[in-house]
C-alpha positions in Angstrom: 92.1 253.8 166.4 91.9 251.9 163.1 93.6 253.3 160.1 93.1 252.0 156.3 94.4 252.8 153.0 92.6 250.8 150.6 93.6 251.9 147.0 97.6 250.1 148.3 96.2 247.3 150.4 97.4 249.1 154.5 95.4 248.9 156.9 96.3 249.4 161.0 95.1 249.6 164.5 96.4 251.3 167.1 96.1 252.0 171.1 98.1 253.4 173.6 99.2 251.4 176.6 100.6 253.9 179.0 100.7 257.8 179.2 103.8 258.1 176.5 103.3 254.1 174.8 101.1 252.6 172.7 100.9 249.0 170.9 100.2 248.4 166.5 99.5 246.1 163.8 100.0 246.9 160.2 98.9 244.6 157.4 100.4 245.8 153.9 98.8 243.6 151.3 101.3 242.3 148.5 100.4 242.7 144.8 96.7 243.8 146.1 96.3 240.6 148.3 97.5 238.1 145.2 100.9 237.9 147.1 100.1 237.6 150.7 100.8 240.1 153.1 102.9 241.1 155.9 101.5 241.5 159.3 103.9 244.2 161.8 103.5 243.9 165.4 105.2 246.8 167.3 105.0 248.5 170.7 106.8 251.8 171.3 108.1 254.5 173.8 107.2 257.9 172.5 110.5 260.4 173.7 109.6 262.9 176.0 109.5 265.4 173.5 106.8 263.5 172.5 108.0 263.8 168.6 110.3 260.8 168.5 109.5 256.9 169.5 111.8 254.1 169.6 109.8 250.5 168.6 110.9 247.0 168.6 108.8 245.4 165.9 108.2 241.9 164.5 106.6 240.9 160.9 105.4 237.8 159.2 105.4 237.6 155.7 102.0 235.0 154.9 101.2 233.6 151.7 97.7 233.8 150.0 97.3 230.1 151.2 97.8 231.3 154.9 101.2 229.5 154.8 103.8 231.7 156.9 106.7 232.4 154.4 108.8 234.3 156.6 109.3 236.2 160.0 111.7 238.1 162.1 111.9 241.0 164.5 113.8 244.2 164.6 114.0 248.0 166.0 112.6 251.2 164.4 112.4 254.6 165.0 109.7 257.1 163.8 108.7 260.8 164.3 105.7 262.4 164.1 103.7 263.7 160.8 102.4 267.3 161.5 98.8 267.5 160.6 98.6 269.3 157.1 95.4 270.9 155.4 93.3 269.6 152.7 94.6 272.5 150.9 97.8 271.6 151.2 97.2 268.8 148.3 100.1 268.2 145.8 102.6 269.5 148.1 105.2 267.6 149.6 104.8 267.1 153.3 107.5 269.4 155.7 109.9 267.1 157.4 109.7 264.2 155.1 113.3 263.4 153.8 114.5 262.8 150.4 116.3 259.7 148.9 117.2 258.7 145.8 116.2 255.1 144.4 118.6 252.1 143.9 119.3 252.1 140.3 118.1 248.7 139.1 120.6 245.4 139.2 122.4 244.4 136.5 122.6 241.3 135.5 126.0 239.5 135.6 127.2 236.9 133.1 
């Protein structure tokens, strides 16, 4: 399954790999594609409850110029979005949590 989002630059593939596992990329595009973007590689275990997944990941951050700026790997969890409604528009979705954003830096003399 293929999954875009083209007014932020995401696009993603998915396929499973096992009854309760399944294998992604994810390109996010940075500054609309005039940045690069960053490629995620990730397999995961979905929990028996078959809400929660555990996924070691990787990412490579690439320059417009193809040139490989950065990479590294790491571990992730996730839980499932609950198919909403169209009507549900300009609500916020169940489940999603809350934060508040860093306030910006200051900068120091």
């Amino acid at each position: 399954m293929a999954v875009s989002w083209p007014p932020n630059g995401v696009a993603g593939a998915w396929q499973p790999t096992g009854r309760r596992s399944a294998a992604w990329t994810l390109v996010v595009l940075i500054d609309g594609g005039n940045g690069g973007y960053v490629a995620v590689r990730s397999t995961a275990e979905i929990a028996e409850d078959g809400n929660t997944l555990a996924a070691p990941y990787s990412f490579t951050v690439v320059a417009p110029d193809g040139t490989v700026i950065t990479s590294g790997m790491g571990n992730s969890t996730g839980r499932r979005l609950q198919i909403e409604p169209i009507e549900a528009v300009g609500t916020p979705l169940p489940g999603m949590p809350t934060w508040a954003p860093a306030p910006p830096a200051t900068p120091t003399a």
